[in-house]
Tab-separated table of C-alpha atoms and ligand atoms in Angstrom:
chain	number	residue	atom	x	y	z
A	1	UNK	CA	218.674	17.703	177.090
A	2	UNK	CA	221.305	19.854	175.379
A	3	UNK	CA	220.608	23.575	175.292
A	4	UNK	CA	219.419	25.216	172.109
A	5	UNK	CA	222.085	27.510	170.689
A	6	UNK	CA	221.294	31.237	170.374
A	7	UNK	CA	220.829	30.972	166.626
A	8	UNK	CA	219.530	28.148	164.406
A	9	UNK	CA	220.969	29.685	161.264
A	10	UNK	CA	223.557	32.429	161.055
A	11	UNK	CA	225.055	33.881	157.883
A	12	UNK	CA	228.101	36.174	158.097
A	13	UNK	CA	229.108	38.122	154.919
A	14	UNK	CA	228.114	35.051	152.831
A	15	UNK	CA	229.124	35.284	149.184
A	16	UNK	CA	228.690	32.641	146.508
A	17	UNK	CA	229.708	32.536	142.817
A	18	UNK	CA	229.167	29.637	140.383
A	19	UNK	CA	232.273	29.067	138.133
A	20	UNK	CA	230.375	30.659	135.211
A	21	UNK	CA	228.088	32.906	137.184
A	22	UNK	CA	229.647	35.366	139.647
A	23	UNK	CA	228.016	37.110	142.641
A	24	UNK	CA	224.891	34.935	143.009
A	25	UNK	CA	224.941	35.590	146.741
A	26	UNK	CA	226.336	38.958	147.796
A	27	UNK	CA	227.327	39.646	151.355
A	28	UNK	CA	224.361	38.037	153.130
A	29	UNK	CA	224.016	38.569	156.836
A	30	UNK	CA	221.159	36.875	158.680
A	31	UNK	CA	220.512	35.444	162.113
A	32	UNK	CA	217.472	33.180	162.615
A	33	UNK	CA	216.759	32.230	166.242
A	34	UNK	CA	215.688	28.706	167.073
A	35	UNK	CA	212.029	27.954	166.492
A	36	UNK	CA	211.391	30.950	164.185
A	37	UNK	CA	209.468	30.340	160.966
A	38	UNK	CA	210.963	32.512	158.162
A	39	UNK	CA	209.666	32.942	154.666
A	40	UNK	CA	212.215	33.635	151.871
A	41	UNK	CA	210.629	35.416	149.010
A	42	UNK	CA	212.043	36.989	145.867
A	43	UNK	CA	211.867	36.779	142.133
A	44	UNK	CA	213.193	33.872	139.959
A	45	UNK	CA	216.921	33.745	140.077
A	46	UNK	CA	217.244	35.863	143.242
A	47	UNK	CA	219.493	33.159	144.787
A	48	UNK	CA	217.091	31.425	147.169
A	49	UNK	CA	217.928	27.805	146.181
A	50	UNK	CA	221.657	28.680	146.073
A	51	UNK	CA	221.409	30.075	149.608
A	52	UNK	CA	219.630	26.852	150.753
A	53	UNK	CA	222.358	24.669	149.215
A	54	UNK	CA	225.043	26.849	151.009
A	55	UNK	CA	223.230	26.369	154.342
A	56	UNK	CA	223.046	22.595	153.959
A	57	UNK	CA	226.687	22.313	152.925
A	58	UNK	CA	225.965	21.186	149.358
A	59	UNK	CA	227.637	24.298	147.981
A	60	UNK	CA	230.802	25.804	149.569
A	61	UNK	CA	230.647	29.549	150.020
A	62	UNK	CA	233.114	31.600	148.014
A	63	UNK	CA	233.681	33.662	151.222
A	64	UNK	CA	231.884	34.272	154.512
A	65	UNK	CA	230.571	31.869	157.066
A	66	UNK	CA	227.448	29.749	157.612
A	67	UNK	CA	226.495	28.300	161.065
A	68	UNK	CA	223.666	25.947	161.786
A	69	UNK	CA	222.695	25.352	165.364
A	70	UNK	CA	225.855	27.285	166.360
A	71	UNK	CA	228.187	25.004	164.387
A	72	UNK	CA	230.065	25.988	161.307
A	73	UNK	CA	228.783	24.127	158.212
A	74	UNK	CA	231.279	21.821	156.598
A	75	UNK	CA	230.495	21.495	152.923
A	76	UNK	CA	230.111	17.931	151.707
A	77	UNK	CA	229.375	16.412	155.101
A	78	UNK	CA	226.073	14.915	156.231
A	79	UNK	CA	224.399	17.019	158.958
A	80	UNK	CA	221.224	15.458	160.344
A	81	UNK	CA	220.476	18.692	162.244
A	82	UNK	CA	219.306	20.313	159.032
A	83	UNK	CA	217.125	18.882	156.299
A	84	UNK	CA	216.287	20.387	152.881
A	85	UNK	CA	213.181	19.529	150.985
A	86	UNK	CA	214.249	20.067	147.415
A	87	UNK	CA	212.333	22.193	144.867
A	88	UNK	CA	212.350	19.262	142.428
A	89	UNK	CA	211.363	16.032	144.234
A	90	UNK	CA	213.329	13.976	141.626
A	91	UNK	CA	216.513	15.482	142.958
A	92	UNK	CA	215.703	14.101	146.363
A	93	UNK	CA	214.043	10.710	145.838
A	94	UNK	CA	216.104	7.904	144.452
A	95	UNK	CA	215.276	4.710	146.266
A	96	UNK	CA	213.049	1.974	144.704
A	97	UNK	CA	210.248	2.366	147.244
A	98	UNK	CA	208.701	5.137	149.301
A	99	UNK	CA	209.547	3.286	152.573
A	100	UNK	CA	213.202	2.928	151.574
A	101	UNK	CA	213.439	6.526	150.584
A	102	UNK	CA	212.059	7.847	153.843
A	103	UNK	CA	214.339	5.394	155.743
A	104	UNK	CA	217.454	6.634	153.968
A	105	UNK	CA	218.165	9.593	156.288
A	106	UNK	CA	217.615	7.821	159.581
A	107	UNK	CA	219.681	4.830	158.324
A	108	UNK	CA	222.586	7.175	157.618
A	109	UNK	CA	222.305	8.483	161.179
A	110	UNK	CA	223.336	4.996	162.459
A	111	UNK	CA	220.008	4.296	164.156
A	112	UNK	CA	218.924	0.710	164.855
A	113	UNK	CA	216.494	-1.042	162.465
A	114	UNK	CA	213.621	-0.676	164.907
A	115	UNK	CA	214.363	3.067	165.466
A	116	UNK	CA	214.540	3.603	161.679
A	117	UNK	CA	211.190	1.783	161.214
A	118	UNK	CA	209.575	3.805	163.965
A	119	UNK	CA	210.737	7.051	162.394
A	120	UNK	CA	209.576	6.055	158.965
A	121	UNK	CA	206.118	5.139	160.336
A	122	UNK	CA	205.858	8.429	162.254
A	123	UNK	CA	207.007	10.565	159.315
A	124	UNK	CA	204.639	8.875	156.827
A	125	UNK	CA	201.731	9.132	159.306
A	126	UNK	CA	202.472	12.824	159.879
A	127	UNK	CA	202.247	13.654	156.176
A	128	UNK	CA	199.273	11.293	155.698
A	129	UNK	CA	201.144	9.056	153.256
A	130	UNK	CA	201.244	5.702	154.996
A	131	UNK	CA	199.230	4.158	152.083
A	132	UNK	CA	202.084	5.063	149.747
A	133	UNK	CA	204.703	3.158	151.756
A	134	UNK	CA	205.233	0.243	149.426
A	135	UNK	CA	204.708	2.154	146.126
A	136	UNK	CA	207.622	2.595	143.712
A	137	UNK	CA	208.755	6.208	143.847
A	138	UNK	CA	208.820	6.596	140.069
A	139	UNK	CA	205.120	5.747	139.906
A	140	UNK	CA	204.017	8.597	142.172
A	141	UNK	CA	202.404	11.835	141.044
A	142	UNK	CA	204.329	15.042	141.495
A	143	UNK	CA	202.266	16.017	144.546
A	144	UNK	CA	202.758	12.568	146.102
A	145	UNK	CA	206.512	12.817	145.465
A	146	UNK	CA	206.654	16.115	147.273
A	147	UNK	CA	204.788	14.714	150.242
A	148	UNK	CA	207.171	11.766	150.437
A	149	UNK	CA	210.132	14.193	150.234
A	150	UNK	CA	208.781	16.020	153.154
A	151	UNK	CA	208.405	12.665	155.072
A	152	UNK	CA	212.015	11.896	154.263
A	153	UNK	CA	213.137	15.213	155.804
A	154	UNK	CA	210.887	14.825	158.885
A	155	UNK	CA	212.191	11.296	159.524
A	156	UNK	CA	215.621	12.735	160.404
A	157	UNK	CA	213.891	14.792	163.127
A	158	UNK	CA	216.174	17.779	162.263
A	159	UNK	CA	216.108	20.985	164.384
A	160	UNK	CA	216.221	23.082	161.188
A	161	UNK	CA	213.932	22.403	158.173
A	162	UNK	CA	214.436	24.124	154.875
A	163	UNK	CA	211.676	23.961	152.322
A	164	UNK	CA	212.191	25.054	148.660
A	165	UNK	CA	208.772	25.733	147.090
A	166	UNK	CA	206.944	23.142	149.214
A	167	UNK	CA	203.443	23.792	147.894
A	168	UNK	CA	204.327	23.683	144.158
A	169	UNK	CA	202.234	20.958	142.512
A	170	UNK	CA	200.057	20.249	145.530
A	171	UNK	CA	196.270	20.174	145.221
A	172	UNK	CA	194.094	22.239	147.611
A	173	UNK	CA	193.771	19.486	150.221
A	174	UNK	CA	197.429	18.529	150.195
A	175	UNK	CA	198.448	22.194	150.422
A	176	UNK	CA	196.138	22.707	153.374
A	177	UNK	CA	197.585	19.624	155.072
A	178	UNK	CA	201.080	20.987	154.389
A	179	UNK	CA	200.209	24.427	155.946
A	180	UNK	CA	198.857	22.661	159.102
A	181	UNK	CA	202.084	20.580	159.261
A	182	UNK	CA	204.310	23.671	158.877
A	183	UNK	CA	202.469	25.476	161.650
A	184	UNK	CA	202.972	22.666	164.143
A	185	UNK	CA	206.224	21.576	165.750
A	186	UNK	CA	208.927	23.666	167.265
A	187	UNK	CA	211.679	23.339	164.650
A	188	UNK	CA	213.231	26.310	162.855
A	189	UNK	CA	211.691	26.694	159.432
A	190	UNK	CA	213.097	28.507	156.372
A	191	UNK	CA	210.637	28.394	153.533
A	192	UNK	CA	211.157	29.707	150.001
A	193	UNK	CA	207.936	30.129	148.179
A	194	UNK	CA	206.136	32.065	145.462
A	195	UNK	CA	202.923	31.027	147.286
A	196	UNK	CA	202.796	34.200	149.269
A	197	UNK	CA	199.535	33.335	151.028
A	198	UNK	CA	201.239	30.264	152.450
A	199	UNK	CA	204.184	32.351	153.616
A	200	UNK	CA	201.832	34.841	155.223
A	201	UNK	CA	199.901	32.048	157.001
A	202	UNK	CA	202.930	30.145	158.304
A	203	UNK	CA	205.811	32.607	158.792
A	204	UNK	CA	206.199	35.302	161.362
A	205	UNK	CA	209.194	36.807	159.600
A	206	UNK	CA	209.994	37.397	155.918
A	207	UNK	CA	213.266	37.898	154.153
A	208	UNK	CA	213.053	39.394	150.668
A	209	UNK	CA	215.873	38.644	148.310
A	210	UNK	CA	216.694	40.169	144.902
A	211	UNK	CA	219.785	39.722	142.745
A	212	UNK	CA	221.639	37.877	145.443
A	213	UNK	CA	221.058	40.457	148.156
A	214	UNK	CA	218.713	40.667	151.105
A	215	UNK	CA	216.700	43.731	150.387
A	216	UNK	CA	214.199	43.570	153.247
A	217	UNK	CA	213.900	41.575	156.497
A	218	UNK	CA	211.152	41.995	159.064
A	219	UNK	CA	207.684	40.951	160.312
A	220	UNK	CA	205.840	39.084	157.512
A	221	UNK	CA	202.813	41.311	157.654
A	222	UNK	CA	204.867	44.491	157.501
A	223	UNK	CA	206.999	43.417	154.628
A	224	UNK	CA	204.275	41.861	152.565
A	225	UNK	CA	201.795	44.689	153.077
A	226	UNK	CA	204.363	47.152	151.671
A	227	UNK	CA	203.098	47.400	148.114
A	228	UNK	CA	205.862	49.641	146.843
A	229	UNK	CA	208.579	47.325	148.262
A	230	UNK	CA	206.894	44.224	146.970
A	231	UNK	CA	206.358	45.603	143.444
A	232	UNK	CA	209.904	46.959	143.275
A	233	UNK	CA	211.170	43.412	143.660
A	234	UNK	CA	208.775	41.595	141.344
A	235	UNK	CA	206.337	40.505	144.034
A	236	UNK	CA	202.633	41.265	144.625
A	237	UNK	CA	200.980	42.145	147.827
A	238	UNK	CA	198.997	38.963	148.817
A	239	UNK	CA	195.270	39.266	148.030
A	240	UNK	CA	194.394	38.503	151.634
A	241	UNK	CA	195.996	41.850	152.573
A	242	UNK	CA	194.017	43.847	150.037
A	243	UNK	CA	190.690	45.142	151.426
A	244	UNK	CA	188.064	43.321	149.357
A	245	UNK	CA	185.481	45.099	147.257
A	246	UNK	CA	182.533	42.737	147.335
A	247	UNK	CA	180.618	42.623	144.148
A	248	UNK	CA	177.333	44.563	144.272
A	249	UNK	CA	174.106	42.664	144.052
A	250	UNK	CA	171.671	44.113	141.579
B	301	ATP	N1	224.712	25.409	138.647
B	301	ATP	C1	224.632	26.691	138.279
B	301	ATP	N2	225.573	27.230	137.490
B	301	ATP	C2	225.562	28.518	137.149
B	301	ATP	N3	224.554	29.377	137.501
B	301	ATP	C3	223.551	28.872	138.235
B	301	ATP	C4	223.527	27.504	138.709
B	301	ATP	N4	222.401	27.267	139.444
B	301	ATP	C5	221.766	28.469	139.491
B	301	ATP	N5	222.459	29.428	138.804
B	301	ATP	C6	222.079	30.846	138.638
B	301	ATP	O1	222.151	31.493	139.926
B	301	ATP	C7	221.054	32.411	140.030
B	301	ATP	C8	220.299	32.086	141.276
B	301	ATP	O2	219.520	30.846	141.079
B	301	ATP	P1	218.709	30.173	142.211
B	301	ATP	O3	218.191	28.856	141.663
B	301	ATP	O4	219.476	30.201	143.488
B	301	ATP	O5	217.493	31.257	142.313
B	301	ATP	P2	216.082	31.127	143.028
B	301	ATP	O6	215.913	32.415	143.775
B	301	ATP	O7	216.004	29.837	143.791
B	301	ATP	O8	215.127	31.142	141.802
B	301	ATP	P3	213.632	30.425	141.589
B	301	ATP	O9	212.604	31.290	142.336
B	301	ATP	O10	213.474	30.475	140.075
B	301	ATP	O11	213.722	29.001	142.102
B	301	ATP	C9	220.262	32.395	138.725
B	301	ATP	O12	220.746	33.385	137.949
B	301	ATP	C10	220.649	31.050	138.153
B	301	ATP	O13	220.600	31.072	136.750
């Protein structure tokens, strides 16, 4: 088996500007070791999705470098080592049936038909969506689409998984299943979420972004319990970290 590199994701002085929107990412430096689960939090427009698209090679950095599993990312090329679960499932799902959509990644990796089928079965079983296999994607509910998107990412068996708002639109049971799924496995996870309780449960480390900069990076409990820091960047300390005042019985 090949050795794991010393970092799963490494950003060196990463900057990104959209043609009509400069400095969306400003000098980001970050090293995530293999197997770490990292939560990326920050207000709307902080640059989380832009960062994800830079890590996956969908966007080309204006300057700086991105490495995934020790290799420089080449924008525009397919890298099965890293999979992104998009914030909007409709940006990710485009095949007629669920089965075909989940098979798309493995098929592009040049696997045999039997290997592809095996991976699709495994991924759909892992997310508990085997019963959706033959359904047309455009008939699925938002929550079902998200679950299928996750299966599509898992089917590539990437070493690095990036989730953009994975619990949005999920009901209580599906969200709980997602949390269990995120906590198992040894892949590196980078999860952007406004669901701070999910981040707290799943991630050992938290990176807080605001206005294109990393403003804090450290143990999840430490960062998220810092009320002044959280408030200063439009966040709230998760309720589970606030000592509860139980209502008095009269
Ligand atoms: N294609 C684009 N062209 C120009 N500006 C863009 C484009 N996409 C995003 N932006 C801008 O870049 C900034 C960062 O957006 P991004 O979607 O990365 O933030 P985010 O942290 O993921 O936000 P959210 O929490 O709302 O999903 C925002 O100001 C947004 O308006």
